Coordinates of C-alpha atoms and ligand atoms in Angstrom, one line a residue:
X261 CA -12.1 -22.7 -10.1
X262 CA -8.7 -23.9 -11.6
X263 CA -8.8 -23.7 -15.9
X264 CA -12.2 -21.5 -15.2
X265 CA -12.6 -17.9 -15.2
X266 CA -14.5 -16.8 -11.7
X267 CA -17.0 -14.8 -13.7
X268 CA -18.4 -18.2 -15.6
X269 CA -19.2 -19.3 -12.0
X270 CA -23.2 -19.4 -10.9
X271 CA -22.3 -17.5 -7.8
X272 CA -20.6 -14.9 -9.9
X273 CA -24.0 -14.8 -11.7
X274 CA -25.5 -14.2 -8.7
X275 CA -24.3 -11.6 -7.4
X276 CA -24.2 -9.6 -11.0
X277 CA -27.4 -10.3 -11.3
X278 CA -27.5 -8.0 -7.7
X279 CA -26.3 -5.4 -9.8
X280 CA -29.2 -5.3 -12.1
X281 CA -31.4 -5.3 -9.1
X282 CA -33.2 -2.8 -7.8
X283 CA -30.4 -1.3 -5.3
X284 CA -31.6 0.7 -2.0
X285 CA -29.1 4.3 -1.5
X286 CA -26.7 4.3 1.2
X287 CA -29.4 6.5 3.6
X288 CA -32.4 3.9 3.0
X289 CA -30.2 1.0 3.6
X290 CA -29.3 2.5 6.9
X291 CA -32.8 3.1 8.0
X292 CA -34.0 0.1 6.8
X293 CA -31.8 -1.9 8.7
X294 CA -30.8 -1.7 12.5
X295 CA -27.8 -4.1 12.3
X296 CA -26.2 -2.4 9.6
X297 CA -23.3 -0.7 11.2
X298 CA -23.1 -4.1 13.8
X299 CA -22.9 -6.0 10.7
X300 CA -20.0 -4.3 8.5
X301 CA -18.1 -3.3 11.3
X302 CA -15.8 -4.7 13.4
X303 CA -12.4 -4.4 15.6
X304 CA -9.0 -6.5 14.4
X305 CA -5.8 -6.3 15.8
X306 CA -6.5 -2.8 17.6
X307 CA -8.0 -1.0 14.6
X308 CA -11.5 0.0 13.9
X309 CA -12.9 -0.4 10.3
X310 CA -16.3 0.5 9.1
X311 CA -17.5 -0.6 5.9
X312 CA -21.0 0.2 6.5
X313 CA -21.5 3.1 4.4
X314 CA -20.4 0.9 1.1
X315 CA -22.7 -0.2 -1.3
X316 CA -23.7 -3.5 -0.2
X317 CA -26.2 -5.0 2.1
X318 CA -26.7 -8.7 3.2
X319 CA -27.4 -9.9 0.1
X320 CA -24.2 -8.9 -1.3
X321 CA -22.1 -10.1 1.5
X322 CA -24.1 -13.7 1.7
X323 CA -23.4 -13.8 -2.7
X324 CA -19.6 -12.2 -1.9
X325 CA -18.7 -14.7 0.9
X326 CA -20.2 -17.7 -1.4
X327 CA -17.9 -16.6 -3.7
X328 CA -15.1 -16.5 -1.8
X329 CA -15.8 -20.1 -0.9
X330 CA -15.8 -21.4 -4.6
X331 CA -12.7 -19.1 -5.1
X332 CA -11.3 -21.3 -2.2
X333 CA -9.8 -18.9 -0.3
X334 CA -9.4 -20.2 2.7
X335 CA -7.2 -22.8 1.3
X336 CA -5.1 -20.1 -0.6
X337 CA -5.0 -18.7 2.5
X338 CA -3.5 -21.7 4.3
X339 CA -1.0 -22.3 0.8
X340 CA 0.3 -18.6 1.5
X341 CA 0.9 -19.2 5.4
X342 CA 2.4 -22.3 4.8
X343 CA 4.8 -21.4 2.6
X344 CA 3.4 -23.1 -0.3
X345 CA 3.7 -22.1 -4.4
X346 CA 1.6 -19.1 -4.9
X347 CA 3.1 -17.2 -7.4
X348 CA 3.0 -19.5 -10.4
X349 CA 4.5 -17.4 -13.0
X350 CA 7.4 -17.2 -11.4
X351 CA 7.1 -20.7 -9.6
X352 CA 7.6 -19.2 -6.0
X353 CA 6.1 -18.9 -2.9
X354 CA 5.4 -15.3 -1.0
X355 CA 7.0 -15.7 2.3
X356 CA 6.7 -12.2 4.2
X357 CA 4.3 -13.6 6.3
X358 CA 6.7 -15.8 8.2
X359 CA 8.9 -12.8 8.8
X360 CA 6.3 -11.7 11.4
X361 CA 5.8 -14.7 12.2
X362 CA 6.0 -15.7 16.6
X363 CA 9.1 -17.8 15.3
X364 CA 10.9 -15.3 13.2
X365 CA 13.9 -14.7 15.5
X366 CA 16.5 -16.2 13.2
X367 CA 15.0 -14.6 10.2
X368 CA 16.3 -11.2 11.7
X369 CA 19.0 -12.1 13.8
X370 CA 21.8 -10.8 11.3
X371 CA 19.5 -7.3 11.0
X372 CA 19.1 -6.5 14.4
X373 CA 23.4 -7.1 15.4
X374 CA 23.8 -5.0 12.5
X375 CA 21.6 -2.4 14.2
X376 CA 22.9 -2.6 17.2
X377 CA 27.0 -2.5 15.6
X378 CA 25.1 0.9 13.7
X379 CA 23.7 2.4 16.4
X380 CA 26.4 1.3 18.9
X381 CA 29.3 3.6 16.8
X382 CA 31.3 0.7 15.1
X383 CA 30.7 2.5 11.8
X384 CA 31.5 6.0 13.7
X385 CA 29.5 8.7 14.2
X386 CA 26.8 8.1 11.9
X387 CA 24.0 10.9 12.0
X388 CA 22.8 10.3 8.6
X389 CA 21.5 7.5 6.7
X390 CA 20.9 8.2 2.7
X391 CA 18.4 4.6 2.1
X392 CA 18.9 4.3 -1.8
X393 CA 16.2 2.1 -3.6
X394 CA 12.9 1.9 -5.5
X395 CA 9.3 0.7 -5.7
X396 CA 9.2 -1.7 -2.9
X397 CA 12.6 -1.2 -1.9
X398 CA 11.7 2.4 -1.0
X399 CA 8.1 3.3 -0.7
X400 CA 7.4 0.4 2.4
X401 CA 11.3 1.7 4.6
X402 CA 10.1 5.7 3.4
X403 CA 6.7 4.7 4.6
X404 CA 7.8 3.7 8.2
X405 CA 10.1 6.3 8.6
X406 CA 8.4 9.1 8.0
X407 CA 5.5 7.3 9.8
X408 CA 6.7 6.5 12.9
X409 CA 10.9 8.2 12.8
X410 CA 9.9 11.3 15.0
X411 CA 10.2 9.1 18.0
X412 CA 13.4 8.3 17.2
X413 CA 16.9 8.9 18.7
X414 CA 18.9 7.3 15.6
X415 CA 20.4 9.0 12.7
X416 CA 17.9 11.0 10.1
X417 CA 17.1 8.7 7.2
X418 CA 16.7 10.7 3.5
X419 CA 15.3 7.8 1.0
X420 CA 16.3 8.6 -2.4
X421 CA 14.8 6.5 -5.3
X422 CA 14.2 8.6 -8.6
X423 CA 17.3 8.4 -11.2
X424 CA 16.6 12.0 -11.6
X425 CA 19.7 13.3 -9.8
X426 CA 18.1 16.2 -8.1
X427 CA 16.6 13.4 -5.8
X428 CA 19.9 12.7 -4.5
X429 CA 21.3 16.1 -4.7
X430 CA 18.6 17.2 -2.2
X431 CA 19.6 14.3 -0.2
X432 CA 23.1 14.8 0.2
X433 CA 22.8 18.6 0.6
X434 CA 21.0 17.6 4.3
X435 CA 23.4 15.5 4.8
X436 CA 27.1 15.5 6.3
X437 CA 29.6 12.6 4.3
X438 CA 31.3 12.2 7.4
X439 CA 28.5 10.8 9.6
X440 CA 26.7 9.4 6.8
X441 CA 25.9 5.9 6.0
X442 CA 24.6 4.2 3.0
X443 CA 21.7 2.0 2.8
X444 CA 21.7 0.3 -0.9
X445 CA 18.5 -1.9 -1.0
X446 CA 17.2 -3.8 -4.1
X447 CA 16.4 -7.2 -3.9
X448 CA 17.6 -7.7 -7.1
X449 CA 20.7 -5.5 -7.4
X450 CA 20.4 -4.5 -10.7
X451 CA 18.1 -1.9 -10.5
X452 CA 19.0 1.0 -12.6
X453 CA 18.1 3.6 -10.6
X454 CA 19.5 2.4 -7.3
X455 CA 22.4 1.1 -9.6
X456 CA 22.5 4.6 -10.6
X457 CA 22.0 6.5 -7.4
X458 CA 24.3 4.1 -5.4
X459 CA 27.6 5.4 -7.9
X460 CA 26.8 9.1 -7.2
X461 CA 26.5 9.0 -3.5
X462 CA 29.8 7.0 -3.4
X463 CA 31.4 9.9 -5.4
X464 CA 30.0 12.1 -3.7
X465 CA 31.1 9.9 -0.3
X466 CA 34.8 10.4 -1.4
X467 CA 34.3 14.0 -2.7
X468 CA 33.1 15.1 1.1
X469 CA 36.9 12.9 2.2
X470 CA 35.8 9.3 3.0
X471 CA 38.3 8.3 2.3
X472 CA 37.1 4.3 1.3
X473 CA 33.3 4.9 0.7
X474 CA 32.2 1.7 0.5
X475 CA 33.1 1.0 4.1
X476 CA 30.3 3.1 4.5
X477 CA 27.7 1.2 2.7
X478 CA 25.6 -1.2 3.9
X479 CA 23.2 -3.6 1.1
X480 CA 20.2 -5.4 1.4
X481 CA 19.2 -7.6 -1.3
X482 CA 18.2 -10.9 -2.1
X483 CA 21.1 -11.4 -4.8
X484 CA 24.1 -11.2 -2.2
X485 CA 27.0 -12.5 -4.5
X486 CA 25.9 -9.2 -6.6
X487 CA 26.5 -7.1 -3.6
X488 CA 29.8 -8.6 -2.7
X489 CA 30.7 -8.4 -7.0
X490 CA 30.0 -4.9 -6.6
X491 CA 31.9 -4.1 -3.7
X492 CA 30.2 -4.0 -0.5
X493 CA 32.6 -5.4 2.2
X494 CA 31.7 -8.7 4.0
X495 CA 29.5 -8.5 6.9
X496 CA 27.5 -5.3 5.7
X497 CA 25.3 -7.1 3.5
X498 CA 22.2 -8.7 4.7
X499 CA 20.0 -10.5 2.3
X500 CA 16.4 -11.8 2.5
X501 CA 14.6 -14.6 0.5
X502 CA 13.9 -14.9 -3.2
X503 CA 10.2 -15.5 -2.2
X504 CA 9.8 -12.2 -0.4
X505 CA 8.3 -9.8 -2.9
X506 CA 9.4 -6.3 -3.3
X507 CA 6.2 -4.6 -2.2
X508 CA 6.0 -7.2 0.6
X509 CA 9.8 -6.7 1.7
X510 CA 9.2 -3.9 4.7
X511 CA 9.2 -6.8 6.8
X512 CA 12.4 -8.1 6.1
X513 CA 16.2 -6.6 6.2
X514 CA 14.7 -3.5 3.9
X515 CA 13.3 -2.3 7.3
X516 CA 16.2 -1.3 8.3
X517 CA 15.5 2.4 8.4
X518 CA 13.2 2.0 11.2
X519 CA 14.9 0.0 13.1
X520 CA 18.5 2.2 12.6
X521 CA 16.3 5.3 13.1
X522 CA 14.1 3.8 16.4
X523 CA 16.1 1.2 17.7
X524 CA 15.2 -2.3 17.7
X525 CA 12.2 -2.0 20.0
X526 CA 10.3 -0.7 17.3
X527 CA 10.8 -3.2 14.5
X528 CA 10.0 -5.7 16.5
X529 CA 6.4 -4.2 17.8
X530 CA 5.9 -3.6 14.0
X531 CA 6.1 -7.2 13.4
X532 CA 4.3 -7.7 16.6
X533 CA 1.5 -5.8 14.9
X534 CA 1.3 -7.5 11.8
X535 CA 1.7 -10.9 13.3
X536 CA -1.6 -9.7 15.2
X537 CA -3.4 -8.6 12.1
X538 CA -2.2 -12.1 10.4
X539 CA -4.2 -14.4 13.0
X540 CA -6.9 -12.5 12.8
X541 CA -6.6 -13.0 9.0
X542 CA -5.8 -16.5 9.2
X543 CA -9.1 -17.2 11.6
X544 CA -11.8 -15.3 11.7
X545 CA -14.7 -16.1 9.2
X546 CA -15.0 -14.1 6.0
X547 CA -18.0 -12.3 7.7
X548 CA -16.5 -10.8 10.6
X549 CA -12.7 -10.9 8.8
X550 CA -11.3 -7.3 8.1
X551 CA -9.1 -7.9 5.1
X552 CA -11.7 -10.3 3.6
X553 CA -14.4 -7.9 3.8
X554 CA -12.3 -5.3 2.1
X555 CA -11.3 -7.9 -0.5
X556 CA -15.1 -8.2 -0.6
X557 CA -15.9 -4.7 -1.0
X558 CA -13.1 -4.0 -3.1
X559 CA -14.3 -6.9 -6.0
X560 CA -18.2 -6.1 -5.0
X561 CA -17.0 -2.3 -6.3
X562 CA -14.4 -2.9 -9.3
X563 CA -15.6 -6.0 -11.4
X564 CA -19.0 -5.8 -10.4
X565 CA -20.1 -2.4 -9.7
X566 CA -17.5 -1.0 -12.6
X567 CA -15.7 1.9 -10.6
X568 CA -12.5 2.6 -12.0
X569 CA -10.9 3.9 -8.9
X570 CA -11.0 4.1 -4.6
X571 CA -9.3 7.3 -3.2
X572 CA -7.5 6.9 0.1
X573 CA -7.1 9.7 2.4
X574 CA -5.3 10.1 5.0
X575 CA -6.6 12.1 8.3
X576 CA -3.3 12.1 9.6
X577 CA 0.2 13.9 8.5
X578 CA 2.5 10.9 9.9
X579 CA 0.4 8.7 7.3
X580 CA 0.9 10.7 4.4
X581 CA 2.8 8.7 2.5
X582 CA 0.2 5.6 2.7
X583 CA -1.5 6.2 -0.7
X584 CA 1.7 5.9 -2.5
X585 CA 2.6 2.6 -0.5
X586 CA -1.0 1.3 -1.4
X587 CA -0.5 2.7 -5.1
X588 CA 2.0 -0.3 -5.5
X589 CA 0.9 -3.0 -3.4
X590 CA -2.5 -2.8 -4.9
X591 CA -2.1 -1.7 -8.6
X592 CA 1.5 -3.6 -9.3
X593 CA -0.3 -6.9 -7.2
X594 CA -3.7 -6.8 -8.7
X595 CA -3.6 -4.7 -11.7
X596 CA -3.6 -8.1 -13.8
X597 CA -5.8 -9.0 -17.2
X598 CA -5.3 -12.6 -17.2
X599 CA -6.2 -15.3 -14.4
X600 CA -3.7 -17.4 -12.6
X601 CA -4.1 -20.0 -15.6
X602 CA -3.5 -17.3 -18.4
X603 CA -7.3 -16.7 -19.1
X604 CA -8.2 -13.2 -20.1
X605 CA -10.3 -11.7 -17.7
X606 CA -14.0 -10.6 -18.8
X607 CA -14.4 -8.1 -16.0
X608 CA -12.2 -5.0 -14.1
X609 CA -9.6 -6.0 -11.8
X610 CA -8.0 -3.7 -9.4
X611 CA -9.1 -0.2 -9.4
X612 CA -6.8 2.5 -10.1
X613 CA -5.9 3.5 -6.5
X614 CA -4.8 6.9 -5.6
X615 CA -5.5 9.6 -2.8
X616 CA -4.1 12.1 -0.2
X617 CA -3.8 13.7 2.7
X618 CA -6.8 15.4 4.5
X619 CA -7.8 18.2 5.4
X620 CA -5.3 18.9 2.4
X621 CA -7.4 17.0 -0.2
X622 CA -10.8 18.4 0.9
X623 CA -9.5 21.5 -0.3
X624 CA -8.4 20.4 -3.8
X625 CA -10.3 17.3 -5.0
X626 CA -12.9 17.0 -2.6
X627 CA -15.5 19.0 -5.1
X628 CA -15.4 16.0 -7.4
X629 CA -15.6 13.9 -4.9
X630 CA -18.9 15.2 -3.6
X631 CA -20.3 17.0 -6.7
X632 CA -18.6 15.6 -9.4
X633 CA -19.7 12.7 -11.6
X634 CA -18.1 9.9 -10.4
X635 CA -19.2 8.1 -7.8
X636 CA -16.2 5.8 -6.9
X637 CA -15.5 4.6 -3.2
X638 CA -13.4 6.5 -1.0
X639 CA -11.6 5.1 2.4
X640 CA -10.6 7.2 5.3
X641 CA -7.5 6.2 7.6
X642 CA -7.4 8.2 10.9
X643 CA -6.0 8.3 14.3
X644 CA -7.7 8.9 17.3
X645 CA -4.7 10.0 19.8
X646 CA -2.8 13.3 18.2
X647 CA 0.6 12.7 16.6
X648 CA 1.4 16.3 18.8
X649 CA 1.8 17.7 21.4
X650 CA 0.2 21.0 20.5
X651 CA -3.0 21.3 22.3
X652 CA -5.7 23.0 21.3
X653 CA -8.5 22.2 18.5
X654 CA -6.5 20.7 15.8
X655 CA -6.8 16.9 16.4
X656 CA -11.1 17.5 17.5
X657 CA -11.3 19.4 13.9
X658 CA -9.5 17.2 12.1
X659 CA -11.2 14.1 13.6
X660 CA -14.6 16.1 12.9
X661 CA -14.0 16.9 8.9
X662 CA -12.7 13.1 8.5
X663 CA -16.0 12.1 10.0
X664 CA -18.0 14.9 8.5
X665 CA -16.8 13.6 4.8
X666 CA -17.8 10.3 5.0
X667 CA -21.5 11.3 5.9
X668 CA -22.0 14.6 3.5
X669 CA -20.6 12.0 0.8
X670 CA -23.8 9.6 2.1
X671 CA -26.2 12.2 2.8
X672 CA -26.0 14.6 0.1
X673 CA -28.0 17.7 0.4
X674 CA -31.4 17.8 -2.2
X675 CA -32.4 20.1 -4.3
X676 CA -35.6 21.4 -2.5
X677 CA -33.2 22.2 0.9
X678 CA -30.4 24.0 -1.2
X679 CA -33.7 26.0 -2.6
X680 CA -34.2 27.6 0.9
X681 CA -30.9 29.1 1.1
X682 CA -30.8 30.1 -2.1
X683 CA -33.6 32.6 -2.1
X684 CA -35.7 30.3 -3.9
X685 CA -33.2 31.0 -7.1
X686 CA -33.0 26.9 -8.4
X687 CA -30.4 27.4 -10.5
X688 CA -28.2 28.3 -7.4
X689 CA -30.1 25.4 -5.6
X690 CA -29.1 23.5 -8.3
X691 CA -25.7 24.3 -8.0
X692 CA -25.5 23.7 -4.6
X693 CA -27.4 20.8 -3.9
X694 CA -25.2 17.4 -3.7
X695 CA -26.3 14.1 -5.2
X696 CA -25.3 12.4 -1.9
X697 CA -25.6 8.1 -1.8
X698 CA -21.5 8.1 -2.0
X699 CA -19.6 5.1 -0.5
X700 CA -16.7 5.7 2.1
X701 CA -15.3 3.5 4.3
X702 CA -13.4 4.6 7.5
X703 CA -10.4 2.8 9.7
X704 CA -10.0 4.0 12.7
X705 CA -6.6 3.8 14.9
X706 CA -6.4 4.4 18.7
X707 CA -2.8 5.5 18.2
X708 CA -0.2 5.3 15.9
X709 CA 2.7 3.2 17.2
X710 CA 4.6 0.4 15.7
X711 CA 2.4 -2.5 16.5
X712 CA -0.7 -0.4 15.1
X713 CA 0.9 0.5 11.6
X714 CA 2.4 -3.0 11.4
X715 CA -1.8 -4.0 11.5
X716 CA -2.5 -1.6 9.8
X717 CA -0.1 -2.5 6.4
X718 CA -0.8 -6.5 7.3
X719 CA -3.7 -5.9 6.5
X720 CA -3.9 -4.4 3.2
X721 CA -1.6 -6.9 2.2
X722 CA -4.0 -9.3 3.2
X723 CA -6.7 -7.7 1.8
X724 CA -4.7 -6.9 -1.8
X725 CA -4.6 -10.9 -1.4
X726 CA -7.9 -12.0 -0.8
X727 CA -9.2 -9.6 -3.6
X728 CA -7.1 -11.3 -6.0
X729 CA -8.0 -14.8 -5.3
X730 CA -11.8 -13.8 -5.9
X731 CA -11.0 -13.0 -9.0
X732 CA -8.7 -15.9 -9.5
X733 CA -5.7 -13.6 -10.3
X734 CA -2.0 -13.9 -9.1
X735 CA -0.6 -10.9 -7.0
X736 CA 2.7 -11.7 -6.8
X737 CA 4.3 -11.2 -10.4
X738 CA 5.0 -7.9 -12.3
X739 CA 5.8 -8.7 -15.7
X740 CA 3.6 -5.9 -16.9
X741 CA 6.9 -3.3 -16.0
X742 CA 9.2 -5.0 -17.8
X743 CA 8.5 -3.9 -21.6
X744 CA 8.8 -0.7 -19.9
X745 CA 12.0 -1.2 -18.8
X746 CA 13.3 -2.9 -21.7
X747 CA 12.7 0.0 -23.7
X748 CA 14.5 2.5 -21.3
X749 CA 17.9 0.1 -21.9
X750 CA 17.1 0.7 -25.5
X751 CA 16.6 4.3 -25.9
X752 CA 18.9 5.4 -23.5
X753 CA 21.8 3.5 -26.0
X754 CA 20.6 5.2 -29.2
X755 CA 17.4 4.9 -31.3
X756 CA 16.5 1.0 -32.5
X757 CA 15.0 0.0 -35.2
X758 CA 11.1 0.2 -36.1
X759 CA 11.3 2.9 -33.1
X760 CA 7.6 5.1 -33.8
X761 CA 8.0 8.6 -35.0
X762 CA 6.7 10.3 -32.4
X763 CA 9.1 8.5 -29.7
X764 CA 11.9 9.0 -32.2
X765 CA 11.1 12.5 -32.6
X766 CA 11.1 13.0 -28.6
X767 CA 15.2 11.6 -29.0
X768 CA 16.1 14.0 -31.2
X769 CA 14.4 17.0 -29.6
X770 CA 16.3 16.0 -26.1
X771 CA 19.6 15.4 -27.7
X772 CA 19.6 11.7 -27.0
Ligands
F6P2162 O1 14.3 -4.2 -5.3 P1 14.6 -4.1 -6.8 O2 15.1 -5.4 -7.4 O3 15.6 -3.0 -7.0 O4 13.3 -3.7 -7.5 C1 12.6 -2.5 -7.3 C2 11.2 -2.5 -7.7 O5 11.2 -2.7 -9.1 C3 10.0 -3.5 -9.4 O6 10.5 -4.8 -9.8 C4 9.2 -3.0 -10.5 O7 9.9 -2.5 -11.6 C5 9.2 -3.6 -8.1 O8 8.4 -4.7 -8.1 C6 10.3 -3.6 -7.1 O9 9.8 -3.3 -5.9

């Protein structure tokens, strides 16, 4: 589809013209059709996912997977395994996958003896590690960490990333500058908030008596002669390839946390799981492929269906921090407006993902969600084996108001059954009765351990993939942060030229 947008295409017409269809709700398509939940489910690499109570039916998934055939993604799929150019604006491949890969032992060789020289005491008692980055270099290590870390006999890992010094104020206030290392990770090492950061908590290294701080420091980056021009001695820097996006970097060197936190072991079955996801990726037909029928889903829903936004919640404490992972990997992969070839798109790409923790969120956004006016899909992520050891009802009725979500958002309750507990009063019935016909979809972990959350992450990645190359988009650049960014180095040095009033305004009320 190369020099063609993918909505010009007759199977995009196809399936649009779906949309104008009439469309069956979520309940009739379920009673209408015994091979419903046989048909959009299915079990990959240890997880469960059920995307049967979308809005799609067999139609849609015959006019989706055509689609994904003229979008070629299976060979896209095969360029991105093998290493091949996929990021054309920036004229790079995305290589993350082969860092799972069965072969990756001397990809992580230099990682793991640093662990081991960490964990074994050549840096002294370390208790502490303060992981300084951002974006990618923060919200995949913070992630596993708070994930997976309670398991783990290493030292306590704080990840600071704001340049709002409070961030690492609270840090180093739980921390002790003796038995503290620091982890300075940005793939670019220029990044002015680790940048930033990194200074302080040197000062404040050598404030608490270290006596030479950067002894104490360990980088990971991608830009190595930067490290070792900044000071960071020789043999505590540990760099990973050019080709290895930030919001695809977990895998690499900017794991460390984990691994300094768990021990080895555990990186390892994280890659273990993702590697597992991966073949599955790599194989399976798009029908009965998990990430591709989310990619699926997720285009049926954004550029076709128009919803702005899916919610993703959490049933699970340890996984709390998953909606701000998938808040970059989706919005700062796919959140594009022109195609790989520079066309303007004619139709929505990524939808603006966001979400929370449950039971938390049923308590706070939920009403929206069930009564509100938007309709948008949500997806649940749970575990079936505790995270606890506590006993009692807490995992059954968390478990049950996960599960319970998903089909009140379906069912709905009507107007004429609200009526009869609402002593025939139909304004209260009215008030109380839910439109129902909302789409959820639900994964479903045995346990969460290494391998499963390496699965679990492989495969929105893979899924945040195959979405974009149905709508003929790259995922792997950012330029849109840069303008941004730009502008930060300009204001913070005084006020420029042709600066508006109201931003100029904003200066002088803040003293800057
Ligand atoms: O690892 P670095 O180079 O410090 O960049 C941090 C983050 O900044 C971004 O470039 C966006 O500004 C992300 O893509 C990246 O993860």
């Amino acid at each position: 589809m190369t020099g063609l947008l993918p909505s010009k295409s007759r199977e995009w017409a196809a399936l649009r013209a779906l949309v104008g269809a009439e469309r069956p709700s979520l309940p009739d398509r379920f009673a209408g059709d015994d091979a419903r939940l046989a048909r959009f489910s299915l079990e990959a690499a240890g997880i469960y996912f059920d995307f049967s109570k979308l809005h799609w039916g067999p139609a849609e998934l015959a006019g989706l997977t055509r689609l994904a055939e003229v979008a070629d993604l299976a060979g896209w799929r095969a360029k991105l395994a093998a290493g091949a150019v996929v990021n054309g604006s920036e004229g790079r491949a995305a290589t993350h996958m082969a860092l799972r890969a069965p072969d990756r032992r001397a990809a992580h060789a230099a990682t793991k003896a640093l662990v081991e020289r960490v964990r074994g005491g050549v840096f002294g008692d370390i208790a502490h590690v303060i992981h300084i980055g951002i974006g990618g270099s923060a919200l995949g290590p913070q992630l596993l960490v708070d994930a997976l870390g309670a398991g783990g006999d290493g030292p306590a890992v704080q990840v600071v990333s704001n340049i709002d010094g409070v961030a690492l104020a609270r840090a180093c206030a739980l921390c002790d500058p003796a038995r503290t290392l620091l982890v300075l990770v940005s793939k670019t090492f220029t990044t002015l908030e680790t940048m930033t950061n990194a200074d302080s908590a040197l000062a404040w290294l050598a404030a608490g008596g270290v006596a030479d701080p950067k002894r104490r420091v360990v980088a990971v980056t991608a830009a190595p002669d930067r490290a070792r021009a900044w000071g960071v001695p020789d043999g505590q820097t540990l760099d990973f390839a050019e080709s290895v996006g930030g919001r695809y970097s977990l895998w690499s060197a900017v794991g460390l946390p984990l691994a300094l936190r768990c021990g080895w072991p555990a990186f390892e079955a994280l890659l273990d799981g993702a590697a597992a996801m991966d073949a599955h990726f790599l194989a399976a037909p798009f029908e009965r492929n998990a990430p591709v029928l989310a990619a699926m889903a997720d285009v049926w829903a954004a550029a076709f269906l128009g919803c702005a936004t899916r919610g993703i919640f959490a049933y699970d404490e340890r996984l709390r921090l998953l909606p701000a992972f998938l808040q970059q990997l989706e919005m700062e992969s796919n959140g594009k407006r022109v195609t790989r070839d520079g066309t303007p798109v004619d139709f929505p790409t990524a939808a603006i993902s966001w979400g929370g923790v449950g039971t938390d969120a049923q308590h706070a956004v939920f009403q929206l969600l069930h009564q509100g006016t938007h309709a948008d899909p949500l997806e649940f992520v749970a575990v079936v084996e505790p995270g606890h050891g506590l006993g009692g009802s807490h995992h059954r009725q968390l478990l049950a108001n996960c599960f319970a979500q998903g089909a009140a958002l379906m069912a709905g309750r009507s107007a004429e059954t609200a009526l009869a507990t609402s002593g025939g009063d139909p304004v209260l019935a009215a008030a109380k009765s839910f439109p129902g016909n909302r789409p959820s979809a639900t994964i479903l972990l045995a346990r969460l351990d290494a391998f499963a959350l390496g699965a679990l992450l492989a495969f929105y990645e893979a899924r945040t993939f195959g979405a974009a190359t149905l709508m003929g988009i790259n995922p792997f650049d950012q330029w849109g942060v840069e303008l941004g960014k730009e502008m930060a180095t300009a204001l913070s040095g005084g006020v420029p030229d042709g600066l508006d009033a109201s931003t100029r305004a904003l200066l002088g009320r803040a003293g800057l």
